[in-house]
PDB file of C-alpha atoms in Angstrom:
ATOM      1  CA  UNK A 241       3.151  -2.355 -29.986  1.00  0.00           C
ATOM      2  CA  UNK A 242       0.472   0.111 -29.329  1.00  0.00           C
ATOM      3  CA  UNK A 243      -0.543  -1.690 -26.107  1.00  0.00           C
ATOM      4  CA  UNK A 244       3.083  -1.493 -24.914  1.00  0.00           C
ATOM      5  CA  UNK A 245       3.294   2.111 -25.592  1.00  0.00           C
ATOM      6  CA  UNK A 246      -0.035   2.712 -23.753  1.00  0.00           C
ATOM      7  CA  UNK A 247       1.227   0.774 -20.804  1.00  0.00           C
ATOM      8  CA  UNK A 248       4.470   2.920 -20.399  1.00  0.00           C
ATOM      9  CA  UNK A 249       2.672   5.772 -18.708  1.00  0.00           C
ATOM     10  CA  UNK A 250       0.845   3.720 -15.950  1.00  0.00           C
ATOM     11  CA  UNK A 251       3.937   1.543 -15.378  1.00  0.00           C
ATOM     12  CA  UNK A 252       6.129   4.677 -14.983  1.00  0.00           C
ATOM     13  CA  UNK A 253       3.572   6.144 -12.637  1.00  0.00           C
ATOM     14  CA  UNK A 254       3.649   2.939 -10.446  1.00  0.00           C
ATOM     15  CA  UNK A 255       7.420   3.028 -10.376  1.00  0.00           C
ATOM     16  CA  UNK A 256       7.608   6.745  -9.303  1.00  0.00           C
ATOM     17  CA  UNK A 257       4.972   5.969  -6.694  1.00  0.00           C
ATOM     18  CA  UNK A 258       6.886   2.899  -5.372  1.00  0.00           C
ATOM     19  CA  UNK A 259      10.138   4.845  -5.191  1.00  0.00           C
ATOM     20  CA  UNK A 260       8.585   7.642  -3.239  1.00  0.00           C
ATOM     21  CA  UNK A 261       6.854   5.183  -0.806  1.00  0.00           C
ATOM     22  CA  UNK A 262      10.316   3.505  -0.350  1.00  0.00           C
ATOM     23  CA  UNK A 263      11.455   6.612   1.440  1.00  0.00           C
ATOM     24  CA  UNK A 264       8.216   7.937   2.895  1.00  0.00           C
ATOM     25  CA  UNK A 265       8.694   6.007   6.110  1.00  0.00           C
ATOM     26  CA  UNK A 266      11.463   8.342   7.254  1.00  0.00           C
ATOM     27  CA  UNK A 267       9.485  11.515   7.512  1.00  0.00           C
ATOM     28  CA  UNK A 268       6.855   9.661   9.503  1.00  0.00           C
ATOM     29  CA  UNK A 269       9.594   8.403  11.943  1.00  0.00           C
ATOM     30  CA  UNK A 270      10.689  12.071  12.235  1.00  0.00           C
ATOM     31  CA  UNK A 271       7.149  13.159  13.107  1.00  0.00           C
ATOM     32  CA  UNK A 272       7.015  10.427  15.634  1.00  0.00           C
ATOM     33  CA  UNK A 273      10.257  11.636  17.298  1.00  0.00           C
ATOM     34  CA  UNK A 274       8.762  15.149  17.316  1.00  0.00           C
ATOM     35  CA  UNK A 275       5.909  14.046  19.422  1.00  0.00           C
ATOM     36  CA  UNK A 276       3.136  13.308  16.679  1.00  0.00           C
ATOM     37  CA  UNK A 277       2.110   9.725  16.946  1.00  0.00           C
ATOM     38  CA  UNK A 278       1.660   7.565  13.851  1.00  0.00           C
ATOM     39  CA  UNK A 279      -2.209   7.701  14.105  1.00  0.00           C
ATOM     40  CA  UNK A 280      -2.291  11.475  14.235  1.00  0.00           C
ATOM     41  CA  UNK A 281       0.425  12.060  11.510  1.00  0.00           C
ATOM     42  CA  UNK A 282      -1.473   9.824   9.242  1.00  0.00           C
ATOM     43  CA  UNK A 283      -4.806  11.610   9.963  1.00  0.00           C
ATOM     44  CA  UNK A 284      -3.216  15.195   9.403  1.00  0.00           C
ATOM     45  CA  UNK A 285      -1.212  14.252   6.269  1.00  0.00           C
ATOM     46  CA  UNK A 286      -4.206  12.558   4.522  1.00  0.00           C
ATOM     47  CA  UNK A 287      -6.426  15.425   5.616  1.00  0.00           C
ATOM     48  CA  UNK A 288      -4.203  17.805   3.731  1.00  0.00           C
ATOM     49  CA  UNK A 289      -4.385  15.608   0.656  1.00  0.00           C
ATOM     50  CA  UNK A 290      -8.224  15.435   1.080  1.00  0.00           C
ATOM     51  CA  UNK A 291      -8.403  19.246   1.346  1.00  0.00           C
ATOM     52  CA  UNK A 292      -6.305  19.503  -1.921  1.00  0.00           C
ATOM     53  CA  UNK A 293      -8.346  17.053  -3.669  1.00  0.00           C
ATOM     54  CA  UNK A 294     -11.716  18.729  -2.691  1.00  0.00           C
ATOM     55  CA  UNK A 295     -10.330  21.964  -4.153  1.00  0.00           C
ATOM     56  CA  UNK A 296      -9.139  20.601  -7.397  1.00  0.00           C
ATOM     57  CA  UNK A 297     -11.746  18.050  -8.087  1.00  0.00           C
ATOM     58  CA  UNK A 298     -14.850  19.582  -6.699  1.00  0.00           C
ATOM     59  CA  UNK A 299     -16.529  19.286 -10.136  1.00  0.00           C
ATOM     60  CA  UNK A 300     -16.484  15.495  -9.688  1.00  0.00           C
ATOM     61  CA  UNK A 301     -18.378  15.654  -6.431  1.00  0.00           C
ATOM     62  CA  UNK A 302     -21.819  15.427  -7.944  1.00  0.00           C
ATOM     63  CA  UNK A 303     -24.404  12.719  -6.976  1.00  0.00           C
ATOM     64  CA  UNK A 304     -24.550  11.313 -10.533  1.00  0.00           C
ATOM     65  CA  UNK A 305     -20.837  10.789 -10.545  1.00  0.00           C
ATOM     66  CA  UNK A 306     -20.629   8.629  -7.626  1.00  0.00           C
ATOM     67  CA  UNK A 307     -24.162   7.691  -6.406  1.00  0.00           C
ATOM     68  CA  UNK A 308     -24.623   4.827  -8.837  1.00  0.00           C
ATOM     69  CA  UNK A 309     -24.572   1.069  -8.800  1.00  0.00           C
ATOM     70  CA  UNK A 310     -20.823   0.832  -8.113  1.00  0.00           C
ATOM     71  CA  UNK A 311     -21.006   3.457  -5.220  1.00  0.00           C
ATOM     72  CA  UNK A 312     -20.246   0.666  -2.811  1.00  0.00           C
ATOM     73  CA  UNK A 313     -16.999  -0.090  -4.438  1.00  0.00           C
ATOM     74  CA  UNK A 314     -15.864   3.563  -3.565  1.00  0.00           C
ATOM     75  CA  UNK A 315     -16.810   2.975   0.088  1.00  0.00           C
ATOM     76  CA  UNK A 316     -14.749  -0.249   0.329  1.00  0.00           C
ATOM     77  CA  UNK A 317     -11.823   1.252  -1.465  1.00  0.00           C
ATOM     78  CA  UNK A 318     -11.745   3.992   1.235  1.00  0.00           C
ATOM     79  CA  UNK A 319     -12.224   1.523   4.097  1.00  0.00           C
ATOM     80  CA  UNK A 320      -9.476  -0.811   2.900  1.00  0.00           C
ATOM     81  CA  UNK A 321      -7.243   2.007   1.927  1.00  0.00           C
ATOM     82  CA  UNK A 322      -7.671   3.555   5.420  1.00  0.00           C
ATOM     83  CA  UNK A 323      -6.718   0.245   7.269  1.00  0.00           C
ATOM     84  CA  UNK A 324      -3.809  -0.402   4.873  1.00  0.00           C
ATOM     85  CA  UNK A 325      -2.298   2.955   5.330  1.00  0.00           C
ATOM     86  CA  UNK A 326      -2.690   3.162   9.097  1.00  0.00           C
ATOM     87  CA  UNK A 327      -1.312  -0.310   9.450  1.00  0.00           C
ATOM     88  CA  UNK A 328       1.583   0.374   6.977  1.00  0.00           C
ATOM     89  CA  UNK A 329       2.669   3.710   8.747  1.00  0.00           C
ATOM     90  CA  UNK A 330       2.394   2.281  12.276  1.00  0.00           C
ATOM     91  CA  UNK A 331       4.450  -0.755  11.147  1.00  0.00           C
ATOM     92  CA  UNK A 332       7.254   1.228   9.680  1.00  0.00           C
ATOM     93  CA  UNK A 333       7.449   3.602  12.566  1.00  0.00           C
ATOM     94  CA  UNK A 334       7.560   0.860  15.306  1.00  0.00           C
ATOM     95  CA  UNK A 335       9.097  -2.004  13.422  1.00  0.00           C
ATOM     96  CA  UNK A 336      12.150  -2.795  11.297  1.00  0.00           C
ATOM     97  CA  UNK A 337      11.569  -1.264   7.949  1.00  0.00           C
ATOM     98  CA  UNK A 338      12.572  -4.157   5.652  1.00  0.00           C
ATOM     99  CA  UNK A 339      10.693  -6.803   7.729  1.00  0.00           C
ATOM    100  CA  UNK A 340       7.570  -4.774   7.692  1.00  0.00           C
ATOM    101  CA  UNK A 341       7.730  -4.094   3.983  1.00  0.00           C
ATOM    102  CA  UNK A 342       8.458  -7.726   3.109  1.00  0.00           C
ATOM    103  CA  UNK A 343       5.425  -8.845   5.159  1.00  0.00           C
ATOM    104  CA  UNK A 344       3.390  -6.078   3.596  1.00  0.00           C
ATOM    105  CA  UNK A 345       4.521  -7.521   0.167  1.00  0.00           C
ATOM    106  CA  UNK A 346       2.882 -10.822   0.858  1.00  0.00           C
ATOM    107  CA  UNK A 347       0.120  -8.876  -0.872  1.00  0.00           C
ATOM    108  CA  UNK A 348       0.538 -11.055  -4.158  1.00  0.00           C
ATOM    109  CA  UNK A 349      -0.749 -13.922  -2.017  1.00  0.00           C
ATOM    110  CA  UNK A 350      -3.819 -12.087  -1.009  1.00  0.00           C
ATOM    111  CA  UNK A 351      -4.100 -10.482  -4.380  1.00  0.00           C
ATOM    112  CA  UNK A 352      -4.508 -13.799  -6.151  1.00  0.00           C
ATOM    113  CA  UNK A 353      -7.163 -14.745  -3.553  1.00  0.00           C
ATOM    114  CA  UNK A 354      -9.077 -11.536  -3.920  1.00  0.00           C
ATOM    115  CA  UNK A 355      -8.600 -11.396  -7.717  1.00  0.00           C
ATOM    116  CA  UNK A 356     -10.086 -14.909  -8.034  1.00  0.00           C
ATOM    117  CA  UNK A 357     -13.132 -13.975  -5.874  1.00  0.00           C
ATOM    118  CA  UNK A 358     -13.885 -10.464  -7.185  1.00  0.00           C
ATOM    119  CA  UNK A 359     -12.352 -10.304 -10.710  1.00  0.00           C
ATOM    120  CA  UNK A 360     -12.776 -14.098 -11.664  1.00  0.00           C
ATOM    121  CA  UNK A 361      -9.075 -14.284 -12.528  1.00  0.00           C
ATOM    122  CA  UNK A 362      -8.178 -17.965 -12.893  1.00  0.00           C
ATOM    123  CA  UNK A 363      -5.765 -19.493 -10.466  1.00  0.00           C
ATOM    124  CA  UNK A 364      -3.125 -21.276 -12.609  1.00  0.00           C
ATOM    125  CA  UNK A 365      -0.228 -23.534 -11.609  1.00  0.00           C
ATOM    126  CA  UNK A 366       1.972 -20.443 -11.198  1.00  0.00           C
ATOM    127  CA  UNK A 367      -0.705 -19.107  -8.860  1.00  0.00           C
ATOM    128  CA  UNK A 368      -0.301 -22.123  -6.632  1.00  0.00           C
ATOM    129  CA  UNK A 369       3.487 -21.559  -6.679  1.00  0.00           C
ATOM    130  CA  UNK A 370       2.863 -17.874  -5.568  1.00  0.00           C
ATOM    131  CA  UNK A 371       0.934 -19.164  -2.570  1.00  0.00           C
ATOM    132  CA  UNK A 372       3.519 -21.748  -1.632  1.00  0.00           C
ATOM    133  CA  UNK A 373       6.462 -19.360  -2.098  1.00  0.00           C
ATOM    134  CA  UNK A 374       4.764 -16.569  -0.080  1.00  0.00           C
ATOM    135  CA  UNK A 375       3.836 -18.895   2.811  1.00  0.00           C
ATOM    136  CA  UNK A 376       7.348 -20.364   2.962  1.00  0.00           C
ATOM    137  CA  UNK A 377       8.940 -16.998   2.664  1.00  0.00           C
ATOM    138  CA  UNK A 378       6.766 -15.648   5.593  1.00  0.00           C
ATOM    139  CA  UNK A 379       7.445 -18.807   7.750  1.00  0.00           C
ATOM    140  CA  UNK A 380      11.184 -18.409   7.125  1.00  0.00           C
ATOM    141  CA  UNK A 381      11.214 -14.776   8.163  1.00  0.00           C
ATOM    142  CA  UNK A 382       9.011 -15.145  11.129  1.00  0.00           C
ATOM    143  CA  UNK A 383      10.172 -18.475  12.724  1.00  0.00           C
ATOM    144  CA  UNK A 384      11.925 -17.927  16.041  1.00  0.00           C
ATOM    145  CA  UNK A 385      13.675 -20.661  18.064  1.00  0.00           C
ATOM    146  CA  UNK A 386      11.427 -21.837  20.818  1.00  0.00           C
ATOM    147  CA  UNK A 387       8.168 -20.979  18.888  1.00  0.00           C
ATOM    148  CA  UNK A 388       5.736 -23.695  17.810  1.00  0.00           C
ATOM    149  CA  UNK A 389       4.308 -21.642  14.970  1.00  0.00           C
ATOM    150  CA  UNK A 390       5.971 -18.826  12.867  1.00  0.00           C
ATOM    151  CA  UNK A 391       3.596 -16.146  13.916  1.00  0.00           C
ATOM    152  CA  UNK A 392       4.517 -12.415  13.807  1.00  0.00           C
ATOM    153  CA  UNK A 393       6.338 -11.631  17.094  1.00  0.00           C
ATOM    154  CA  UNK A 394       6.176  -7.827  17.179  1.00  0.00           C
ATOM    155  CA  UNK A 395       3.722  -5.015  16.696  1.00  0.00           C
ATOM    156  CA  UNK A 396       5.458  -3.892  13.396  1.00  0.00           C
ATOM    157  CA  UNK A 397       5.166  -7.366  11.990  1.00  0.00           C
ATOM    158  CA  UNK A 398       1.450  -7.776  12.632  1.00  0.00           C
ATOM    159  CA  UNK A 399       0.826  -4.178  11.128  1.00  0.00           C
ATOM    160  CA  UNK A 400       2.864  -5.042   8.038  1.00  0.00           C
ATOM    161  CA  UNK A 401       0.851  -8.270   7.473  1.00  0.00           C
ATOM    162  CA  UNK A 402      -2.456  -6.541   8.026  1.00  0.00           C
ATOM    163  CA  UNK A 403      -1.449  -3.619   5.744  1.00  0.00           C
ATOM    164  CA  UNK A 404      -0.570  -6.014   3.010  1.00  0.00           C
ATOM    165  CA  UNK A 405      -3.882  -7.735   3.259  1.00  0.00           C
ATOM    166  CA  UNK A 406      -5.827  -4.505   3.004  1.00  0.00           C
ATOM    167  CA  UNK A 407      -3.616  -3.099   0.360  1.00  0.00           C
ATOM    168  CA  UNK A 408      -4.138  -6.127  -1.960  1.00  0.00           C
ATOM    169  CA  UNK A 409      -7.982  -5.811  -1.478  1.00  0.00           C
ATOM    170  CA  UNK A 410      -7.940  -2.114  -2.119  1.00  0.00           C
ATOM    171  CA  UNK A 411      -5.839  -2.723  -5.381  1.00  0.00           C
ATOM    172  CA  UNK A 412      -8.249  -5.373  -6.636  1.00  0.00           C
ATOM    173  CA  UNK A 413     -11.331  -3.232  -5.780  1.00  0.00           C
ATOM    174  CA  UNK A 414      -9.647  -0.313  -7.696  1.00  0.00           C
ATOM    175  CA  UNK A 415      -9.222  -2.559 -10.675  1.00  0.00           C
ATOM    176  CA  UNK A 416     -12.712  -3.871 -10.438  1.00  0.00           C
ATOM    177  CA  UNK A 417     -14.180  -0.325 -10.203  1.00  0.00           C
ATOM    178  CA  UNK A 418     -14.124   0.793 -13.894  1.00  0.00           C
ATOM    179  CA  UNK A 419     -17.220   3.022 -13.399  1.00  0.00           C
ATOM    180  CA  UNK A 420     -15.387   5.799 -11.462  1.00  0.00           C
ATOM    181  CA  UNK A 421     -12.417   7.939 -12.610  1.00  0.00           C
ATOM    182  CA  UNK A 422      -9.014   8.318 -10.819  1.00  0.00           C
ATOM    183  CA  UNK A 423     -10.138  11.548  -9.047  1.00  0.00           C
ATOM    184  CA  UNK A 424     -13.154   9.884  -7.293  1.00  0.00           C
ATOM    185  CA  UNK A 425     -11.126   6.894  -6.261  1.00  0.00           C
ATOM    186  CA  UNK A 426      -8.428   9.116  -4.858  1.00  0.00           C
ATOM    187  CA  UNK A 427     -10.985  11.241  -3.023  1.00  0.00           C
ATOM    188  CA  UNK A 428     -12.334   7.967  -1.444  1.00  0.00           C
ATOM    189  CA  UNK A 429      -8.772   6.863  -0.380  1.00  0.00           C
ATOM    190  CA  UNK A 430      -8.032  10.213   1.281  1.00  0.00           C
ATOM    191  CA  UNK A 431     -11.409  10.394   3.000  1.00  0.00           C
ATOM    192  CA  UNK A 432     -11.149   6.721   4.124  1.00  0.00           C
ATOM    193  CA  UNK A 433      -7.583   7.089   5.605  1.00  0.00           C
ATOM    194  CA  UNK A 434      -8.554  10.406   7.182  1.00  0.00           C
ATOM    195  CA  UNK A 435     -11.596   8.957   9.027  1.00  0.00           C
ATOM    196  CA  UNK A 436      -9.844   5.747   9.877  1.00  0.00           C
ATOM    197  CA  UNK A 437      -6.798   7.755  11.246  1.00  0.00           C
ATOM    198  CA  UNK A 438      -9.178   9.949  13.303  1.00  0.00           C
ATOM    199  CA  UNK A 439     -10.867   7.157  14.774  1.00  0.00           C
ATOM    200  CA  UNK A 440      -7.610   5.453  15.687  1.00  0.00           C
ATOM    201  CA  UNK A 441      -6.313   8.667  17.151  1.00  0.00           C
ATOM    202  CA  UNK A 442      -9.392   9.223  19.188  1.00  0.00           C
ATOM    203  CA  UNK A 443      -9.106   5.667  20.515  1.00  0.00           C
ATOM    204  CA  UNK A 444      -5.508   5.879  21.358  1.00  0.00           C
ATOM    205  CA  UNK A 445      -6.025   9.525  22.781  1.00  0.00           C
ATOM    206  CA  UNK A 446      -2.976  10.606  20.714  1.00  0.00           C
ATOM    207  CA  UNK A 447      -4.198  13.796  19.257  1.00  0.00           C
ATOM    208  CA  UNK A 448      -1.394  16.411  19.695  1.00  0.00           C
ATOM    209  CA  UNK A 449      -2.065  20.040  20.914  1.00  0.00           C
ATOM    210  CA  UNK A 450      -2.005  22.251  17.964  1.00  0.00           C
ATOM    211  CA  UNK A 451      -0.207  24.838  20.072  1.00  0.00           C
ATOM    212  CA  UNK A 452       2.683  22.239  20.739  1.00  0.00           C
ATOM    213  CA  UNK A 453       3.422  21.679  16.977  1.00  0.00           C
ATOM    214  CA  UNK A 454       6.457  23.654  15.806  1.00  0.00           C
ATOM    215  CA  UNK A 455       6.671  25.534  12.439  1.00  0.00           C
ATOM    216  CA  UNK A 456       9.111  22.848  11.098  1.00  0.00           C
ATOM    217  CA  UNK A 457       6.701  20.011  12.086  1.00  0.00           C
ATOM    218  CA  UNK A 458       3.832  21.892  10.336  1.00  0.00           C
ATOM    219  CA  UNK A 459       5.970  22.268   7.225  1.00  0.00           C
ATOM    220  CA  UNK A 460       6.800  18.579   7.267  1.00  0.00           C
ATOM    221  CA  UNK A 461       3.211  17.620   7.746  1.00  0.00           C
ATOM    222  CA  UNK A 462       2.123  19.854   4.813  1.00  0.00           C
ATOM    223  CA  UNK A 463       4.897  18.597   2.609  1.00  0.00           C
ATOM    224  CA  UNK A 464       3.862  15.008   3.351  1.00  0.00           C
ATOM    225  CA  UNK A 465       0.295  15.846   2.631  1.00  0.00           C
ATOM    226  CA  UNK A 466       1.137  17.267  -0.824  1.00  0.00           C
ATOM    227  CA  UNK A 467       3.316  14.222  -1.508  1.00  0.00           C
ATOM    228  CA  UNK A 468       0.522  11.916  -0.613  1.00  0.00           C
ATOM    229  CA  UNK A 469      -1.819  13.887  -2.839  1.00  0.00           C
ATOM    230  CA  UNK A 470       0.538  13.367  -5.714  1.00  0.00           C
ATOM    231  CA  UNK A 471       1.256   9.720  -4.910  1.00  0.00           C
ATOM    232  CA  UNK A 472      -2.436   8.843  -4.754  1.00  0.00           C
ATOM    233  CA  UNK A 473      -3.240  10.398  -8.107  1.00  0.00           C
ATOM    234  CA  UNK A 474      -0.474   8.539 -10.036  1.00  0.00           C
ATOM    235  CA  UNK A 475      -0.951   5.171  -8.125  1.00  0.00           C
ATOM    236  CA  UNK A 476      -4.537   5.209  -8.726  1.00  0.00           C
ATOM    237  CA  UNK A 477      -3.961   5.893 -12.438  1.00  0.00           C
ATOM    238  CA  UNK A 478      -1.490   3.018 -12.623  1.00  0.00           C
ATOM    239  CA  UNK A 479      -3.581   0.539 -10.718  1.00  0.00           C
ATOM    240  CA  UNK A 480      -6.636   1.431 -12.934  1.00  0.00           C
ATOM    241  CA  UNK A 481      -4.747   0.564 -16.173  1.00  0.00           C
ATOM    242  CA  UNK A 482      -2.434  -2.268 -15.071  1.00  0.00           C
ATOM    243  CA  UNK A 483      -3.727  -5.669 -13.964  1.00  0.00           C
ATOM    244  CA  UNK A 484      -3.634  -6.082 -10.162  1.00  0.00           C
ATOM    245  CA  UNK A 485      -0.949  -8.811  -9.920  1.00  0.00           C
ATOM    246  CA  UNK A 486       1.356  -7.013 -12.422  1.00  0.00           C
ATOM    247  CA  UNK A 487       0.979  -3.866 -10.444  1.00  0.00           C
ATOM    248  CA  UNK A 488       2.153  -5.624  -7.324  1.00  0.00           C
ATOM    249  CA  UNK A 489       5.283  -6.757  -9.024  1.00  0.00           C
ATOM    250  CA  UNK A 490       6.087  -3.291 -10.429  1.00  0.00           C
ATOM    251  CA  UNK A 491       5.700  -1.746  -7.028  1.00  0.00           C
ATOM    252  CA  UNK A 492       8.426  -4.223  -5.601  1.00  0.00           C
ATOM    253  CA  UNK A 493      10.762  -1.403  -6.609  1.00  0.00           C
ATOM    254  CA  UNK A 494       9.818   0.126  -3.369  1.00  0.00           C
ATOM    255  CA  UNK A 495      11.703  -2.714  -1.572  1.00  0.00           C
ATOM    256  CA  UNK A 496      14.888  -1.703  -3.424  1.00  0.00           C
ATOM    257  CA  UNK A 497      14.593   1.995  -2.415  1.00  0.00           C
ATOM    258  CA  UNK A 498      13.599   1.109   1.209  1.00  0.00           C
ATOM    259  CA  UNK A 499      16.484  -1.287   1.658  1.00  0.00           C
ATOM    260  CA  UNK A 500      18.925   1.330   0.530  1.00  0.00           C
ATOM    261  CA  UNK A 501      17.275   4.100   2.603  1.00  0.00           C
ATOM    262  CA  UNK A 502      16.956   2.007   5.802  1.00  0.00           C
ATOM    263  CA  UNK A 503      20.622   1.048   5.609  1.00  0.00           C
ATOM    264  CA  UNK A 504      21.918   4.544   5.211  1.00  0.00           C
ATOM    265  CA  UNK A 505      19.358   6.376   7.369  1.00  0.00           C
ATOM    266  CA  UNK A 506      18.868   3.947  10.260  1.00  0.00           C
ATOM    267  CA  UNK A 507      21.725   1.372   9.820  1.00  0.00           C
ATOM    268  CA  UNK A 508      19.114  -1.459   9.864  1.00  0.00           C
ATOM    269  CA  UNK A 509      20.625  -4.620   8.441  1.00  0.00           C
ATOM    270  CA  UNK A 510      18.610  -7.784   7.510  1.00  0.00           C
ATOM    271  CA  UNK A 511      19.683 -11.229   8.946  1.00  0.00           C
ATOM    272  CA  UNK A 512      20.521 -14.222   6.539  1.00  0.00           C
ATOM    273  CA  UNK A 513      17.052 -15.772   7.561  1.00  0.00           C
ATOM    274  CA  UNK A 514      15.329 -12.628   6.654  1.00  0.00           C
ATOM    275  CA  UNK A 515      17.157 -12.420   3.485  1.00  0.00           C
ATOM    276  CA  UNK A 516      16.059 -15.916   2.430  1.00  0.00           C
ATOM    277  CA  UNK A 517      12.566 -15.374   3.347  1.00  0.00           C
ATOM    278  CA  UNK A 518      12.486 -11.985   1.635  1.00  0.00           C
ATOM    279  CA  UNK A 519      13.796 -13.595  -1.616  1.00  0.00           C
ATOM    280  CA  UNK A 520      10.976 -16.129  -1.454  1.00  0.00           C
ATOM    281  CA  UNK A 521       8.309 -13.528  -1.101  1.00  0.00           C
ATOM    282  CA  UNK A 522       9.973 -11.517  -3.978  1.00  0.00           C
ATOM    283  CA  UNK A 523      10.057 -14.619  -6.096  1.00  0.00           C
ATOM    284  CA  UNK A 524       6.385 -15.169  -5.414  1.00  0.00           C
ATOM    285  CA  UNK A 525       5.602 -11.735  -6.548  1.00  0.00           C
ATOM    286  CA  UNK A 526       7.563 -12.280  -9.827  1.00  0.00           C
ATOM    287  CA  UNK A 527       5.626 -15.569 -10.399  1.00  0.00           C
ATOM    288  CA  UNK A 528       2.390 -13.602  -9.962  1.00  0.00           C
ATOM    289  CA  UNK A 529       3.416 -11.316 -12.934  1.00  0.00           C
ATOM    290  CA  UNK A 530       3.204 -14.383 -15.204  1.00  0.00           C
ATOM    291  CA  UNK A 531      -0.305 -15.183 -14.118  1.00  0.00           C
ATOM    292  CA  UNK A 532      -1.742 -12.043 -15.866  1.00  0.00           C
ATOM    293  CA  UNK A 533       0.406 -12.733 -18.945  1.00  0.00           C
ATOM    294  CA  UNK A 534      -0.993 -16.232 -19.286  1.00  0.00           C
ATOM    295  CA  UNK A 535      -4.495 -14.969 -18.786  1.00  0.00           C
ATOM    296  CA  UNK A 536      -4.206 -12.324 -21.376  1.00  0.00           C
ATOM    297  CA  UNK A 537      -2.613 -14.652 -23.909  1.00  0.00           C
ATOM    298  CA  UNK A 538      -5.553 -17.152 -23.392  1.00  0.00           C
ATOM    299  CA  UNK A 539      -8.091 -14.330 -23.800  1.00  0.00           C
ATOM    300  CA  UNK A 540      -6.523 -13.186 -27.127  1.00  0.00           C
ATOM    301  CA  UNK A 541      -6.226 -16.801 -28.681  1.00  0.00           C
TER     302      UNK A 541
END
């Protein structure tokens, strides 16, 4: 009973974070329409979050707090989070929202593999079902008549797939890193995304002129930065206290919010083939929730 009560707060945090992420794609599309490309908008919004974090958590930035044996985990959390967020945002800007998100949520497949390698979580029979359903769901969604193999056919699809892989790895690393608190992990994420975004912006030569950014656009950028700051804190809190595979399932709530939002805001409608593939991917995520339950029961017995 006490364990269930303790889990209410981190589970609620993950649900709130998932709901906000389910609609966060829309402001980034608005920024793209105003002339700020995805790489630049990601860099600027996460830089705002980073500045807020540095102001509020400056006491945590001391060598003994992060220059320890687990410092490499913070580095890799930052790198993986940077790649995950850049890929995710570029995907939802240039692709169909639900296709990108469903490919992103192949993450349970990658989570199982990463959790096995990094957390020594056992791969049960349900784990094999997760792998099978995830692969079949992706193949169903991606298959196109005339193509021999069901590979992603669009830029948005590739970004969704890459984002999911990096997101899963970042989640598992956050779970593995029990030496650092939520504040330091969040700082690592903001810094990682800011640096990754800046590099991508520089490579794509997409940095906008400051003088060309309108007041309304600045307000939108600042608002998104504040939102990301809040999201990072509550998500890192949830991911630190909830098993990796269970966290992925809770965050499937994002799909519900995104499906409703994309229908009303952009009139995007999924095809029957995409619905079937999507249901397989969601089913795989639900199976992955049972994996941690079985592991925890075996550890208690």
